[in-house]
Coordinates of C-alpha atoms and ligand atoms in Angstrom, one line a residue:
X1 CA 102.5 96.3 94.8
X2 CA 105.3 98.1 96.6
X3 CA 108.2 97.2 98.8
X4 CA 111.0 99.3 100.2
X5 CA 114.7 98.7 100.2
X6 CA 115.7 100.1 103.6
X7 CA 119.1 101.9 103.4
X8 CA 118.6 104.9 105.7
X9 CA 118.8 108.1 103.6
X10 CA 119.4 106.0 100.4
X11 CA 116.2 104.0 100.8
X12 CA 113.9 103.6 97.8
X13 CA 110.7 102.0 96.7
X14 CA 110.4 99.0 94.4
X15 CA 107.1 99.1 92.6
X16 CA 105.9 96.0 90.8
X17 CA 102.8 95.8 88.6
X18 CA 101.2 95.9 85.2
X19 CA 101.2 99.2 83.3
X20 CA 103.7 101.2 85.5
X21 CA 105.4 102.7 82.4
X22 CA 102.2 104.5 81.5
X23 CA 102.1 105.9 85.0
X24 CA 105.9 106.7 85.3
X25 CA 105.5 110.5 85.0
X26 CA 103.0 110.6 87.9
X27 CA 105.0 108.1 90.0
X28 CA 108.3 109.9 89.5
X29 CA 107.5 113.6 89.4
X30 CA 107.8 114.2 93.1
X31 CA 110.6 111.8 93.6
X32 CA 113.2 113.5 91.3
X33 CA 115.3 116.4 92.5
X34 CA 114.3 118.3 89.3
X35 CA 111.8 117.7 86.5
X36 CA 114.7 116.9 84.2
X37 CA 115.7 113.4 83.2
X38 CA 117.6 111.6 80.5
X39 CA 116.3 108.2 79.2
X40 CA 118.8 105.5 78.1
X41 CA 117.5 102.4 76.4
X42 CA 118.4 99.9 73.6
X43 CA 117.4 99.3 70.1
X44 CA 115.1 96.4 70.9
X45 CA 113.3 98.1 73.8
X46 CA 112.9 101.5 72.2
X47 CA 110.4 100.6 69.5
X48 CA 108.1 99.0 72.0
X49 CA 108.4 100.8 75.3
X50 CA 110.1 104.2 74.8
X51 CA 107.2 106.2 73.5
X52 CA 104.7 105.3 76.2
X53 CA 107.4 106.2 78.7
X54 CA 108.3 109.6 77.1
X55 CA 104.6 110.4 76.9
X56 CA 104.0 109.7 80.5
X57 CA 107.1 111.7 81.6
X58 CA 105.9 114.6 79.5
X59 CA 102.4 114.4 81.0
X60 CA 104.2 114.5 84.4
X61 CA 106.0 117.7 83.4
X62 CA 109.4 115.9 83.2
X63 CA 111.6 117.0 80.3
X64 CA 113.5 113.9 79.0
X65 CA 115.7 113.6 76.0
X66 CA 116.8 110.0 75.2
X67 CA 119.6 107.9 73.8
X68 CA 119.2 104.5 72.1
X69 CA 122.1 102.0 72.3
X70 CA 122.9 98.8 70.5
X71 CA 121.4 95.7 72.3
X72 CA 123.5 93.0 73.9
X73 CA 126.1 92.2 76.5
X74 CA 128.9 93.8 74.4
X75 CA 127.3 97.2 75.0
X76 CA 128.5 97.0 78.7
X77 CA 132.0 98.2 77.7
X78 CA 134.3 101.2 78.2
X79 CA 133.8 102.4 74.6
X80 CA 130.0 102.7 74.9
X81 CA 130.3 104.2 78.4
X82 CA 132.5 106.9 76.9
X83 CA 130.0 107.6 74.2
X84 CA 127.2 107.8 76.8
X85 CA 129.1 110.1 79.1
X86 CA 130.3 112.4 76.3
X87 CA 126.7 112.6 75.1
X88 CA 125.4 113.5 78.5
X89 CA 128.0 116.1 79.0
X90 CA 127.4 117.6 75.6
X91 CA 123.7 118.2 76.4
X92 CA 124.8 119.9 79.6
X93 CA 123.4 117.4 82.1
X94 CA 123.3 118.9 85.6
X95 CA 123.7 117.3 89.0
X96 CA 120.0 117.3 89.4
X97 CA 119.2 115.5 86.1
X98 CA 118.0 111.9 86.7
X99 CA 119.2 109.2 84.3
X100 CA 116.4 106.7 83.6
X101 CA 117.5 103.2 82.6
X102 CA 114.7 101.6 80.4
X103 CA 115.8 98.1 79.5
X104 CA 117.4 94.9 80.7
X105 CA 120.4 94.3 83.0
X106 CA 122.8 95.6 80.3
X107 CA 121.1 99.0 80.1
X108 CA 120.6 99.1 83.9
X109 CA 124.2 98.3 84.8
X110 CA 125.6 100.7 82.2
X111 CA 123.3 103.6 83.0
X112 CA 123.7 103.1 86.7
X113 CA 127.5 103.3 86.3
X114 CA 127.3 106.3 84.1
X115 CA 125.1 107.9 86.8
X116 CA 127.7 107.0 89.5
X117 CA 130.6 108.7 87.7
X118 CA 129.0 111.6 85.8
X119 CA 129.6 114.8 87.7
X120 CA 130.7 112.5 90.6
X121 CA 127.2 111.1 90.8
X122 CA 123.7 112.0 89.5
X123 CA 120.5 110.3 90.5
X124 CA 119.1 107.4 88.5
X125 CA 115.9 105.4 88.2
X126 CA 115.6 101.8 87.0
X127 CA 112.7 100.7 84.7
X128 CA 113.7 97.1 84.2
X129 CA 112.1 95.4 81.2
X130 CA 113.5 91.9 81.4
X131 CA 112.7 89.2 84.0
X132 CA 116.4 89.2 85.0
X133 CA 116.4 92.9 85.6
X134 CA 113.1 92.9 87.5
X135 CA 114.1 90.1 89.8
X136 CA 117.7 90.9 90.3
X137 CA 119.9 93.5 88.6
X138 CA 117.7 96.6 89.0
X139 CA 117.7 96.2 92.8
X140 CA 120.7 96.6 95.1
X141 CA 122.9 99.3 93.5
X142 CA 125.6 97.2 91.8
X143 CA 126.4 99.0 88.6
X144 CA 129.2 98.5 86.1
X145 CA 130.6 97.2 82.8
X146 CA 132.8 94.3 81.6
X147 CA 136.5 94.4 81.1
X148 CA 137.9 92.5 78.1
X149 CA 139.0 89.7 80.4
X150 CA 136.2 89.5 82.9
X151 CA 132.6 90.3 83.8
X152 CA 131.6 93.4 85.8
X153 CA 135.2 94.2 86.8
X154 CA 134.7 98.0 86.4
X155 CA 131.9 99.3 88.5
X156 CA 130.5 101.1 91.5
X157 CA 127.9 100.8 94.1
X158 CA 125.2 103.4 93.3
X159 CA 121.6 103.0 94.5
X160 CA 118.7 104.1 92.3
X161 CA 116.0 106.5 93.5
X162 CA 113.3 104.1 92.5
X163 CA 112.6 100.9 90.7
X164 CA 109.5 100.6 88.5
X165 CA 109.1 96.9 87.4
X166 CA 106.3 97.0 84.9
X167 CA 105.4 93.3 84.5
X168 CA 103.6 94.0 81.2
X169 CA 107.0 94.5 79.5
X170 CA 107.6 90.7 79.9
X171 CA 105.0 90.0 77.3
X172 CA 107.3 91.3 74.6
X173 CA 110.5 89.6 75.9
X174 CA 111.8 86.9 73.6
X175 CA 111.5 83.4 75.2
X176 CA 115.2 82.9 75.4
X177 CA 115.7 86.0 77.5
X178 CA 112.6 85.2 79.7
X179 CA 114.2 81.8 80.4
X180 CA 117.6 83.3 81.1
X181 CA 116.0 85.6 83.7
X182 CA 114.2 82.7 85.3
X183 CA 117.6 81.3 86.2
X184 CA 118.1 84.2 88.6
X185 CA 114.6 83.5 90.1
X186 CA 115.7 80.0 90.8
X187 CA 119.0 81.2 92.2
X188 CA 117.2 83.5 94.6
X189 CA 115.1 80.6 95.9
X190 CA 118.1 78.3 96.2
X191 CA 120.1 80.7 98.4
X192 CA 117.6 80.7 101.3
X193 CA 114.0 80.0 100.5
X194 CA 113.2 76.3 100.1
X195 CA 109.4 76.9 100.0
X196 CA 109.9 79.4 97.1
X197 CA 111.8 76.7 95.2
X198 CA 109.0 74.3 95.8
X199 CA 106.6 77.0 94.6
X200 CA 108.7 77.4 91.4
X201 CA 108.7 73.6 90.8
X202 CA 104.9 73.8 90.8
X203 CA 104.3 77.2 89.2
X204 CA 107.5 78.1 87.2
X205 CA 106.1 76.8 84.0
X206 CA 102.9 78.8 84.3
X207 CA 105.0 81.9 85.0
X208 CA 107.1 81.3 81.8
X209 CA 103.9 80.7 79.8
X210 CA 102.6 84.1 80.7
X211 CA 100.6 83.8 83.9
X212 CA 100.5 87.4 85.2
X213 CA 99.7 86.6 88.8
X214 CA 102.6 84.0 88.9
X215 CA 104.9 86.6 87.4
X216 CA 104.1 89.3 89.9
X217 CA 104.4 86.8 92.8
X218 CA 107.9 85.7 91.5
X219 CA 109.1 89.2 90.9
X220 CA 107.9 90.4 94.3
X221 CA 109.3 87.4 96.2
X222 CA 112.7 87.7 94.5
X223 CA 112.9 91.4 95.1
X224 CA 111.9 91.0 98.7
X225 CA 114.8 88.5 99.3
X226 CA 117.2 90.7 97.4
X227 CA 116.1 93.8 99.3
X228 CA 116.5 92.0 102.6
X229 CA 120.0 90.7 101.8
X230 CA 121.2 94.1 100.4
X231 CA 119.8 96.0 103.4
X232 CA 121.8 93.8 105.7
X233 CA 125.1 94.0 103.7
X234 CA 125.0 96.7 101.1
X235 CA 128.6 96.6 100.1
X236 CA 129.1 92.8 100.1
X237 CA 131.2 92.5 103.2
X238 CA 129.6 89.1 103.9
X239 CA 126.2 87.6 103.2
X240 CA 125.4 89.5 100.1
X241 CA 127.9 87.3 98.3
X242 CA 125.4 84.5 98.6
X243 CA 123.6 86.1 95.7
X244 CA 126.6 85.1 93.6
X245 CA 125.5 81.4 93.7
X246 CA 126.4 79.9 90.4
X247 CA 128.1 83.1 89.3
X248 CA 131.8 82.3 89.7
X249 CA 131.4 79.4 87.4
X250 CA 129.0 81.3 85.2
X251 CA 131.2 84.4 84.8
X252 CA 134.1 82.1 83.6
X253 CA 131.8 80.7 80.9
X254 CA 130.7 84.2 79.8
X255 CA 134.2 85.4 79.6
X256 CA 135.4 82.4 77.7
X257 CA 132.4 82.5 75.3
X258 CA 133.0 86.2 74.6
X259 CA 130.6 89.0 75.3
X260 CA 129.3 89.0 71.7
X261 CA 128.6 85.2 71.6
X262 CA 124.9 85.5 72.3
X263 CA 125.3 83.4 75.5
X264 CA 122.9 84.9 78.0
X265 CA 124.0 85.8 81.5
X266 CA 121.2 83.8 82.9
X267 CA 122.1 80.7 80.9
X268 CA 125.6 80.8 82.3
X269 CA 124.1 81.2 85.7
X270 CA 121.9 78.1 85.2
X271 CA 124.9 76.0 84.3
X272 CA 126.8 77.6 87.2
X273 CA 124.0 76.6 89.7
X274 CA 124.3 73.0 88.6
X275 CA 128.1 73.1 89.0
X276 CA 127.8 74.6 92.5
X277 CA 125.4 71.9 93.6
X278 CA 127.3 69.1 91.9
X279 CA 130.6 70.3 93.5
X280 CA 128.9 70.5 96.9
X281 CA 127.7 66.9 96.5
X282 CA 131.2 65.8 95.4
X283 CA 132.7 67.4 98.5
X284 CA 130.2 65.5 100.7
X285 CA 128.4 68.7 101.8
X286 CA 125.0 68.3 100.2
X287 CA 122.7 65.3 99.5
X288 CA 122.7 64.2 95.8
X289 CA 118.8 64.5 95.8
X290 CA 119.1 68.3 96.2
X291 CA 121.4 68.6 93.2
X292 CA 119.2 66.4 91.2
X293 CA 116.1 68.6 92.0
X294 CA 118.0 71.7 90.8
X295 CA 119.1 70.0 87.6
X296 CA 115.7 68.5 87.0
X297 CA 113.9 71.8 87.5
X298 CA 116.2 73.8 85.3
X299 CA 116.0 71.1 82.6
X300 CA 112.2 70.8 82.8
X301 CA 111.7 74.5 81.9
X302 CA 114.3 74.3 79.1
X303 CA 117.4 75.9 80.7
X304 CA 120.8 74.6 79.9
X305 CA 122.6 72.6 82.7
X306 CA 125.9 71.9 80.9
X307 CA 128.0 74.1 78.6
X308 CA 127.4 71.6 75.8
X309 CA 123.7 72.5 75.9
X310 CA 124.4 75.9 74.4
X311 CA 124.3 75.8 70.6
X312 CA 127.0 77.4 68.6
X313 CA 129.8 77.7 71.1
X314 CA 133.0 75.7 71.0
X315 CA 134.1 75.3 74.6
X316 CA 137.7 74.9 75.4
X317 CA 138.9 72.3 78.0
X318 CA 138.1 72.4 81.6
X319 CA 141.6 73.7 82.5
X320 CA 141.1 76.8 80.3
X321 CA 137.7 77.5 81.8
X322 CA 139.1 77.1 85.3
X323 CA 141.7 79.7 84.5
X324 CA 139.0 82.4 84.1
X325 CA 138.1 81.9 87.8
X326 CA 141.3 83.7 88.7
X327 CA 139.8 86.9 87.1
X328 CA 136.7 86.9 89.2
X329 CA 136.1 89.8 91.7
X330 CA 135.5 87.2 94.4
X331 CA 139.2 86.2 94.6
X332 CA 140.8 87.0 97.9
X333 CA 144.4 86.3 98.7
X334 CA 144.5 84.4 95.5
X335 CA 141.7 82.1 96.5
X336 CA 138.3 82.4 94.8
X337 CA 135.2 82.5 97.0
X338 CA 132.4 80.1 95.9
X339 CA 128.9 79.8 97.1
X340 CA 128.3 76.1 98.0
X341 CA 125.1 74.3 99.2
X342 CA 124.1 72.2 102.1
X343 CA 120.6 71.7 100.6
X344 CA 117.9 73.5 98.7
X345 CA 117.6 77.0 100.3
X346 CA 120.7 76.5 102.4
X347 CA 123.9 78.0 101.0
X348 CA 127.2 79.2 102.4
X349 CA 130.5 80.9 101.3
X350 CA 133.6 78.8 100.9
X351 CA 137.2 79.4 100.0
X352 CA 138.0 75.7 100.3
X353 CA 137.7 74.6 96.7
X354 CA 141.0 73.4 95.2
X355 CA 142.1 74.0 91.6
X356 CA 141.3 70.3 91.0
X357 CA 137.7 70.8 92.4
X358 CA 137.2 73.7 90.1
X359 CA 138.5 71.9 87.0
X360 CA 136.4 68.9 87.8
X361 CA 133.3 71.1 88.0
X362 CA 133.9 72.5 84.5
X363 CA 134.6 68.9 83.2
X364 CA 131.1 68.0 84.5
Ligands
NAD1 P1 119.8 92.4 78.3 O1 119.8 93.7 79.0 O2 120.8 92.2 77.2 O3 118.4 92.1 77.7 C1 118.2 90.9 77.0 C2 117.6 91.1 75.6 O4 116.2 91.5 75.7 C3 118.3 92.3 74.9 O5 118.4 91.9 73.5 C4 117.2 93.4 75.0 O6 117.3 94.3 74.0 C5 115.9 92.7 75.0 N1 114.8 93.3 75.7 C6 114.8 93.8 77.0 N2 113.6 94.1 77.4 C7 112.8 93.7 76.4 C8 111.3 93.7 76.3 N3 110.5 94.1 77.3 N4 110.8 93.2 75.1 C9 111.6 92.8 74.1 N5 113.0 92.7 74.2 C10 113.5 93.2 75.3 O7 120.1 91.2 79.4 P2 119.5 90.9 80.8 O8 119.4 89.4 80.8 O9 118.3 91.7 81.2 O10 120.7 91.3 81.8 C11 121.9 90.7 81.8 C12 122.9 91.6 82.4 O11 122.6 91.9 83.8 C13 124.3 91.0 82.5 O12 125.3 91.9 82.0 C14 124.5 90.7 84.0 O13 125.9 90.8 84.3 C15 123.7 91.8 84.6 N6 123.3 91.6 86.0 C16 123.6 92.5 86.9 C17 123.2 92.4 88.2 C18 123.4 93.5 89.2 O14 123.2 93.3 90.4 N7 123.7 94.7 88.8 C19 122.5 91.2 88.6 C20 122.3 90.2 87.7 C21 122.7 90.4 86.3
ZN2 ZN1 123.4 87.3 87.8

């Protein structure tokens, strides 16, 4: 299956299907400016998916050295970026060399950012191997790394040349990471697609249990929504910010937990989604039944809905968590922008939350 993100001269295809890694060489050979690439991946993905990719690139006549990084959120940092850039420069990467990100959102965000700044910009390709990366982070051109105080505060918009989402790779993904990615699927449904949310209520469990058709449908539907939103507002002047539903709360949890805590981005988002709906109910904007459906669905598949659901993290008080909101990118004139809800599939941007509203949200 294929869809296209329409951005004029920067348009690119998003391919979704089983076994795309084995066909990567043939799929990419005429899409790259030169038959030279550089693959960046992590230590968990490399033993499983790197060799098939290298073989297929080689068969396509694409020369591709590779670099294997440590796995985990703490890899999205300046020190690792420096190491990556120095390595690429040392092997004499040229402007026509394409960086290939083989991995989850961490590898995709870091590789994309390296591609954005190396030689003032080299092409890159996303081969996402987590559910999160396939439904969300590999599409749309947001790249970047974390600062010590906040998520994704250092970054650039840089669109990939192609996205190859090989749904076979989800078979080897640990359950916890599969679930974390599912939170972004739910988010995509909640921002503007009530029928898709109902479909998830009926089919989400099957998807998580390995149903291939359900997976492909969810990845395609999520990518289609994301591609539509990004095509209309590439640089987040307005509506693209809806994709941050649950994220202003979630980023504060991630920053407070620490980037080496093991807390998954998607877990923080799941809790953030519940906080956004509960806050909307408290402000009289949204019927309580809608918030209840969101909580019930996340719970039923095994996602956390409160910070206390995450084992092994000692959370500080709500006031400390609320303080992190000040470090989010979505702060304008000192006021954070939140995505709030009127219903399932009906969300909007608001700068109206008071510090007390935000603290109450974290207090649960
Ligand atoms: P991740 O990249 O850390 O991957 C999760 C874990 O799964 C890692 O341990 C990884 O090594 C392992 N893994 C990956 N693929 C595997 C496979 N096929 N088989 C076995 N193990 C595999 O995390 P993630 O959840 O993919 O991404 C989270 C990141 O994405 C966060 O940093 C978040 O900020 C970012 N993100 C970015 C955007 C964007 O628009 N750029 C959107 C959403 C999230
Ligand atoms: Zn996210």
